[in-house]
mmCIF file of C-alpha atoms in Angstrom:
data_model
loop_
_atom_site.group_PDB
_atom_site.id
_atom_site.type_symbol
_atom_site.label_atom_id
_atom_site.label_comp_id
_atom_site.label_asym_id
_atom_site.label_seq_id
_atom_site.Cartn_x
_atom_site.Cartn_y
_atom_site.Cartn_z
ATOM 1 C CA MET A 1 0.027 0.087 -0.074
ATOM 2 C CA ARG A 2 1.512 3.311 -1.073
ATOM 3 C CA PRO A 3 1.411 6.570 0.891
ATOM 4 C CA GLU A 4 -1.455 8.932 0.108
ATOM 5 C CA HIS A 5 0.824 12.085 0.300
ATOM 6 C CA GLY A 6 -1.310 13.740 -2.445
ATOM 7 C CA PHE A 7 -4.545 14.124 -0.395
ATOM 8 C CA ALA A 8 -3.171 16.875 1.921
ATOM 9 C CA ALA A 9 -2.227 19.034 -0.994
ATOM 10 C CA ASN A 10 -5.242 18.487 -2.913
ATOM 11 C CA ASP A 11 -7.522 19.143 0.221
ATOM 12 C CA ALA A 12 -5.745 22.529 0.476
ATOM 13 C CA ALA A 13 -6.052 23.281 -3.308
ATOM 14 C CA ASN A 14 -9.769 22.592 -3.260
ATOM 15 C CA ALA A 15 -10.027 25.186 -0.432
ATOM 16 C CA ASN A 16 -8.092 27.707 -2.680
ATOM 17 C CA ALA A 17 -5.102 27.776 -0.388
ATOM 18 C CA THR A 18 -1.579 26.479 -0.759
ATOM 19 C CA PRO A 19 -0.574 23.343 0.902
ATOM 20 C CA LEU A 20 0.692 23.697 4.448
ATOM 21 C CA LEU A 21 2.459 21.288 6.700
ATOM 22 C CA HIS A 22 -0.413 20.876 8.921
ATOM 23 C CA ASP A 23 -2.694 19.749 6.182
ATOM 24 C CA TYR A 24 -1.066 16.334 6.706
ATOM 25 C CA LEU A 25 -2.914 15.884 10.043
ATOM 26 C CA VAL A 26 -6.084 17.560 8.899
ATOM 27 C CA ALA A 27 -6.323 15.377 5.953
ATOM 28 C CA SER A 28 -5.693 12.408 7.918
ATOM 29 C CA ALA A 29 -8.243 13.131 10.492
ATOM 30 C CA ARG A 30 -10.806 13.898 7.449
ATOM 31 C CA HIS A 31 -10.231 10.571 5.934
ATOM 32 C CA ALA A 32 -9.618 8.287 8.789
ATOM 33 C CA PRO A 33 -10.842 10.031 11.963
ATOM 34 C CA GLU A 34 -11.294 7.039 14.229
ATOM 35 C CA LYS A 35 -8.000 5.439 13.343
ATOM 36 C CA VAL A 36 -5.355 5.328 16.186
ATOM 37 C CA ALA A 37 -2.716 8.146 15.129
ATOM 38 C CA LEU A 38 -0.470 8.011 18.330
ATOM 39 C CA VAL A 39 0.269 5.534 21.015
ATOM 40 C CA CYS A 40 2.460 7.127 23.784
ATOM 41 C CA GLN A 41 2.679 6.247 27.630
ATOM 42 C CA GLY A 42 -0.280 4.043 27.627
ATOM 43 C CA ARG A 43 -2.612 6.672 25.880
ATOM 44 C CA ARG A 44 -3.966 5.994 22.218
ATOM 45 C CA LEU A 45 -5.224 9.058 20.389
ATOM 46 C CA THR A 46 -7.052 9.015 17.215
ATOM 47 C CA TYR A 47 -6.478 11.375 14.260
ATOM 48 C CA ALA A 48 -9.718 13.171 15.242
ATOM 49 C CA GLU A 49 -8.751 13.747 18.726
ATOM 50 C CA LEU A 50 -5.168 15.048 17.741
ATOM 51 C CA ASP A 51 -6.843 17.433 15.365
ATOM 52 C CA ARG A 52 -9.264 18.684 17.710
ATOM 53 C CA GLN A 53 -6.699 19.018 20.528
ATOM 54 C CA SER A 54 -4.401 20.781 18.355
ATOM 55 C CA ASP A 55 -7.156 23.212 17.165
ATOM 56 C CA ALA A 56 -7.972 24.008 20.717
ATOM 57 C CA VAL A 57 -4.347 24.659 21.637
ATOM 58 C CA ALA A 58 -4.044 26.873 18.597
ATOM 59 C CA ARG A 59 -7.000 28.974 19.584
ATOM 60 C CA ALA A 60 -5.150 29.255 23.299
ATOM 61 C CA LEU A 61 -1.975 30.640 21.443
ATOM 62 C CA ARG A 62 -3.935 33.186 19.439
ATOM 63 C CA ALA A 63 -6.019 34.227 22.732
ATOM 64 C CA ARG A 64 -2.353 34.894 24.260
ATOM 65 C CA GLY A 65 -1.440 37.223 21.440
ATOM 66 C CA VAL A 66 0.406 34.802 19.185
ATOM 67 C CA ALA A 67 0.098 36.174 15.727
ATOM 68 C CA ARG A 68 1.188 34.953 12.140
ATOM 69 C CA ARG A 69 4.961 34.346 11.761
ATOM 70 C CA ASP A 70 5.581 34.519 15.673
ATOM 71 C CA ARG A 71 8.212 31.982 17.000
ATOM 72 C CA VAL A 72 6.912 29.643 19.502
ATOM 73 C CA VAL A 73 9.139 27.632 21.666
ATOM 74 C CA VAL A 74 8.238 23.969 22.665
ATOM 75 C CA LEU A 75 10.043 22.754 25.559
ATOM 76 C CA LEU A 76 8.636 18.970 26.290
ATOM 77 C CA GLU A 77 9.559 15.648 26.701
ATOM 78 C CA ASN A 78 8.458 13.384 23.701
ATOM 79 C CA GLY A 79 4.660 12.677 24.592
ATOM 80 C CA VAL A 80 1.152 13.499 23.665
ATOM 81 C CA GLU A 81 1.548 17.036 24.669
ATOM 82 C CA ALA A 82 4.449 17.681 22.526
ATOM 83 C CA VAL A 83 2.814 16.329 19.304
ATOM 84 C CA VAL A 84 -0.326 18.407 20.159
ATOM 85 C CA ALA A 85 1.714 21.458 20.608
ATOM 86 C CA PHE A 86 3.743 20.874 17.450
ATOM 87 C CA TRP A 87 0.562 20.895 15.251
ATOM 88 C CA ALA A 88 -1.056 23.683 17.192
ATOM 89 C CA VAL A 89 1.640 26.309 16.546
ATOM 90 C CA LEU A 90 1.319 25.492 12.750
ATOM 91 C CA LYS A 91 -2.281 25.921 12.928
ATOM 92 C CA ALA A 92 -1.747 29.244 14.815
ATOM 93 C CA ASP A 93 -0.067 30.440 11.765
ATOM 94 C CA ALA A 94 3.020 30.791 13.824
ATOM 95 C CA ILE A 95 6.586 29.203 13.525
ATOM 96 C CA VAL A 96 7.517 26.148 15.810
ATOM 97 C CA THR A 97 10.985 25.463 17.553
ATOM 98 C CA MET A 98 11.017 22.224 19.378
ATOM 99 C CA ILE A 99 13.815 22.190 22.113
ATOM 100 C CA HIS A 100 15.241 19.100 23.997
ATOM 101 C CA PRO A 101 13.912 19.271 27.666
ATOM 102 C CA GLN A 102 17.682 18.603 28.594
ATOM 103 C CA THR A 103 18.767 21.896 27.264
ATOM 104 C CA LYS A 104 20.545 24.016 29.939
ATOM 105 C CA PRO A 105 18.813 27.037 31.130
ATOM 106 C CA ASN A 106 21.592 29.549 29.648
ATOM 107 C CA LYS A 107 21.157 27.854 26.215
ATOM 108 C CA LEU A 108 17.352 27.989 26.468
ATOM 109 C CA ALA A 109 17.649 31.708 27.302
ATOM 110 C CA TYR A 110 19.975 32.242 24.304
ATOM 111 C CA ILE A 111 17.382 30.468 21.799
ATOM 112 C CA LEU A 112 14.362 32.507 23.211
ATOM 113 C CA THR A 113 16.379 35.668 22.418
ATOM 114 C CA ASP A 114 17.714 34.466 19.190
ATOM 115 C CA CYS A 115 14.519 33.513 17.596
ATOM 116 C CA GLY A 116 12.464 36.333 19.323
ATOM 117 C CA ALA A 117 10.093 33.909 20.978
ATOM 118 C CA ALA A 118 6.610 35.231 21.292
ATOM 119 C CA ALA A 119 5.509 32.064 23.555
ATOM 120 C CA LEU A 120 6.805 29.232 25.318
ATOM 121 C CA ILE A 121 4.781 25.944 25.667
ATOM 122 C CA THR A 122 6.195 23.747 28.518
ATOM 123 C CA ASP A 123 5.146 22.039 31.650
ATOM 124 C CA ALA A 124 5.624 22.369 35.496
ATOM 125 C CA GLN A 125 8.069 19.723 35.591
ATOM 126 C CA LEU A 126 10.564 21.586 33.399
ATOM 127 C CA ALA A 127 10.507 24.683 35.756
ATOM 128 C CA ARG A 128 13.909 24.143 36.684
ATOM 129 C CA VAL A 129 14.854 24.831 33.052
ATOM 130 C CA PHE A 130 12.652 27.456 31.761
ATOM 131 C CA GLU A 131 12.099 29.587 34.945
ATOM 132 C CA PRO A 132 15.957 30.625 35.160
ATOM 133 C CA ALA A 133 15.968 31.035 31.331
ATOM 134 C CA LEU A 134 13.130 33.331 31.297
ATOM 135 C CA HIS A 135 14.680 35.402 33.980
ATOM 136 C CA ASN A 136 11.914 38.205 34.410
ATOM 137 C CA ARG A 137 11.217 37.907 30.659
ATOM 138 C CA GLU A 138 7.717 38.865 29.665
ATOM 139 C CA LEU A 139 6.655 35.688 27.772
ATOM 140 C CA PRO A 140 3.340 33.830 27.857
ATOM 141 C CA VAL A 141 3.916 30.299 29.083
ATOM 142 C CA LEU A 142 1.204 27.662 28.215
ATOM 143 C CA ASP A 143 0.759 24.081 29.396
ATOM 144 C CA VAL A 144 -0.818 21.942 27.017
ATOM 145 C CA GLU A 145 -2.785 19.767 29.388
ATOM 146 C CA SER A 146 -4.081 22.873 31.399
ATOM 147 C CA GLU A 147 -5.166 24.495 28.104
ATOM 148 C CA LEU A 148 -7.064 21.477 26.991
ATOM 149 C CA ASP A 149 -8.699 21.129 30.491
ATOM 150 C CA ALA A 150 -9.910 24.811 30.061
ATOM 151 C CA THR A 151 -11.398 24.493 26.645
ATOM 152 C CA ASP A 152 -13.842 22.290 24.693
ATOM 153 C CA PRO A 153 -11.946 20.534 21.950
ATOM 154 C CA ALA A 154 -15.256 18.906 21.035
ATOM 155 C CA PRO A 155 -16.396 17.871 17.670
ATOM 156 C CA GLY A 156 -17.695 20.732 15.356
ATOM 157 C CA THR A 157 -15.121 23.312 16.952
ATOM 158 C CA PHE A 158 -14.386 25.546 14.189
ATOM 159 C CA ALA A 159 -10.490 25.835 13.095
ATOM 160 C CA LEU A 160 -8.718 28.946 12.939
ATOM 161 C CA PRO A 161 -8.709 30.700 9.453
ATOM 162 C CA ARG A 162 -5.328 29.967 7.641
ATOM 163 C CA ARG A 163 -3.251 32.813 6.604
ATOM 164 C CA ASN A 164 0.173 31.364 5.961
ATOM 165 C CA LEU A 165 1.529 30.619 2.309
ATOM 166 C CA ASP A 166 3.829 27.549 1.959
ATOM 167 C CA ILE A 167 6.749 29.728 1.479
ATOM 168 C CA ASP A 168 6.282 31.079 5.040
ATOM 169 C CA LEU A 169 8.364 29.473 7.766
ATOM 170 C CA ALA A 170 7.087 26.420 9.479
ATOM 171 C CA ALA A 171 9.941 25.684 11.838
ATOM 172 C CA LEU A 172 13.285 26.682 13.375
ATOM 173 C CA ILE A 173 15.380 23.798 14.111
ATOM 174 C CA TYR A 174 18.357 24.491 16.467
ATOM 175 C CA THR A 175 21.558 22.889 16.326
ATOM 176 C CA SER A 176 23.007 21.670 19.808
ATOM 177 C CA GLY A 177 25.591 24.436 20.070
ATOM 178 C CA SER A 178 28.029 21.963 21.131
ATOM 179 C CA THR A 179 30.869 23.924 19.529
ATOM 180 C CA GLY A 180 29.357 27.304 20.107
ATOM 181 C CA GLU A 181 25.961 28.894 20.267
ATOM 182 C CA PRO A 182 22.967 27.029 18.806
ATOM 183 C CA LYS A 183 22.083 28.115 15.214
ATOM 184 C CA GLY A 184 18.727 27.984 13.937
ATOM 185 C CA VAL A 185 18.020 26.348 10.618
ATOM 186 C CA MET A 186 14.883 28.168 8.871
ATOM 187 C CA LEU A 187 12.468 25.699 7.202
ATOM 188 C CA THR A 188 9.503 26.736 5.239
ATOM 189 C CA HIS A 189 6.204 24.702 4.774
ATOM 190 C CA ARG A 190 7.253 23.869 1.299
ATOM 191 C CA ASN A 191 10.803 22.623 2.506
ATOM 192 C CA MET A 192 9.143 20.398 4.994
ATOM 193 C CA LEU A 193 6.404 19.145 2.579
ATOM 194 C CA THR A 194 9.027 18.324 -0.102
ATOM 195 C CA ALA A 195 11.413 16.494 2.392
ATOM 196 C CA CYS A 196 8.647 14.587 3.929
ATOM 197 C CA ALA A 197 7.215 13.408 0.480
ATOM 198 C CA SER A 198 10.797 12.783 -0.898
ATOM 199 C CA ILE A 199 11.894 10.631 2.117
ATOM 200 C CA SER A 200 8.399 8.859 2.336
ATOM 201 C CA GLU A 201 8.357 7.823 -1.338
ATOM 202 C CA TYR A 202 12.027 6.352 -0.991
ATOM 203 C CA LEU A 203 10.894 4.406 2.266
ATOM 204 C CA GLN A 204 7.553 3.421 0.826
ATOM 205 C CA ILE A 205 5.703 4.656 3.968
ATOM 206 C CA ALA A 206 2.134 3.427 3.849
ATOM 207 C CA ALA A 207 -0.877 3.852 5.782
ATOM 208 C CA ASP A 208 -0.839 0.524 7.514
ATOM 209 C CA GLU A 209 2.854 1.089 8.764
ATOM 210 C CA VAL A 210 3.245 1.233 12.599
ATOM 211 C CA ILE A 211 6.430 3.548 13.248
ATOM 212 C CA LEU A 212 8.311 3.366 16.570
ATOM 213 C CA CYS A 213 10.061 6.449 17.213
ATOM 214 C CA VAL A 214 12.485 6.830 20.111
ATOM 215 C CA LEU A 215 14.306 9.881 18.892
ATOM 216 C CA PRO A 216 13.501 13.358 20.455
ATOM 217 C CA LEU A 217 11.175 15.341 18.507
ATOM 218 C CA ALA A 218 13.500 18.283 19.065
ATOM 219 C CA PHE A 219 15.977 16.360 16.604
ATOM 220 C CA ASP A 220 14.776 16.734 12.932
ATOM 221 C CA TYR A 221 14.946 13.090 12.295
ATOM 222 C CA GLY A 222 12.877 12.126 15.162
ATOM 223 C CA LEU A 223 10.457 14.954 14.347
ATOM 224 C CA TYR A 224 10.175 13.928 10.684
ATOM 225 C CA GLN A 225 9.144 10.435 11.931
ATOM 226 C CA MET A 226 5.934 11.733 13.358
ATOM 227 C CA ILE A 227 5.244 13.957 10.385
ATOM 228 C CA MET A 228 5.749 11.285 7.864
ATOM 229 C CA GLY A 229 3.568 8.803 9.866
ATOM 230 C CA PHE A 230 0.741 11.396 9.973
ATOM 231 C CA ALA A 231 1.110 12.277 6.448
ATOM 232 C CA ALA A 232 0.668 8.629 5.353
ATOM 233 C CA GLY A 233 -2.155 8.083 7.974
ATOM 234 C CA ALA A 234 -0.017 5.566 9.835
ATOM 235 C CA ARG A 235 0.346 5.036 13.436
ATOM 236 C CA VAL A 236 3.343 6.446 15.496
ATOM 237 C CA VAL A 237 4.417 4.816 18.522
ATOM 238 C CA LEU A 238 6.419 7.315 20.491
ATOM 239 C CA GLU A 239 8.697 6.713 23.273
ATOM 240 C CA ARG A 240 10.714 9.244 25.508
ATOM 241 C CA SER A 241 14.148 7.520 24.742
ATOM 242 C CA PHE A 242 15.918 4.219 24.206
ATOM 243 C CA ALA A 243 17.088 4.069 27.830
ATOM 244 C CA PHE A 244 15.381 0.847 28.344
ATOM 245 C CA PRO A 245 16.061 -1.349 25.132
ATOM 246 C CA ALA A 246 14.060 -4.489 26.546
ATOM 247 C CA GLN A 247 11.022 -2.361 27.177
ATOM 248 C CA VAL A 248 11.305 -0.660 23.659
ATOM 249 C CA LEU A 249 11.931 -4.207 21.893
ATOM 250 C CA LYS A 250 8.751 -5.423 23.778
ATOM 251 C CA LYS A 251 6.827 -2.524 22.216
ATOM 252 C CA VAL A 252 7.939 -3.639 18.993
ATOM 253 C CA VAL A 253 6.316 -7.023 19.492
ATOM 254 C CA ASP A 254 3.204 -5.573 21.130
ATOM 255 C CA GLU A 255 2.326 -2.859 18.772
ATOM 256 C CA LYS A 256 3.402 -4.997 15.557
ATOM 257 C CA VAL A 257 5.885 -2.282 14.603
ATOM 258 C CA THR A 258 7.053 -2.226 10.974
ATOM 259 C CA GLY A 259 9.397 0.688 10.969
ATOM 260 C CA PHE A 260 11.957 1.484 13.578
ATOM 261 C CA PRO A 261 14.167 4.647 12.785
ATOM 262 C CA GLY A 262 17.482 4.787 14.577
ATOM 263 C CA VAL A 263 20.929 6.478 14.711
ATOM 264 C CA PRO A 264 24.195 4.576 15.118
ATOM 265 C CA THR A 265 24.370 5.116 18.838
ATOM 266 C CA ILE A 266 21.011 2.956 19.387
#
């Protein structure tokens, strides 16, 4: 079964709009709303649920003053909240920057300044990192779980109007900064759509795939596993790390995993 990369672009075209990265999630939710999209830490979310939840957080971002082309930093462990936040930022017409939760406060402070962040999405467990980094900085801080508790991501809730074009920035991916200050790589929606379609075609990613990702979503290769899985309408099994190999290998068996992207250290 071949991936259905075309439907997101076609759906966008039918709406007289250029295709954007988050059309992948929207189109999969429209075509297979009840299919499980994400398995993570004992939770199983369908495409429809992820679509509705990211809509709700996108509206929360707009309510906090986030505007088109603003930068929003996401500092979260691999998890449902990080996935929802990624798509929510795009739906708010903003630019997403995924940051590894083990980033040091001084590095985070540098990134917040360097990208001109308009908001930070994180959680209380990472206060030890973001509070010193903020250092009296006036910046809205959102907790995805709290925002969902305070809103009603129910069926029929309207999505935000789209203003971006495919040549607008979608993401800023920062280097580790191990030999200096982190550097942000600017990626447009068209950049990421093209990369996703190209890699997916090469790997023959299909809707019946089950992709196990243990790589951080702050790492571009890890992030693309989630994007490509959702583009194909597949199921993504997201783990926080490969720290417990036996547990991960059990997950391979239990979830009948068909794809396991890795790096040499794994």
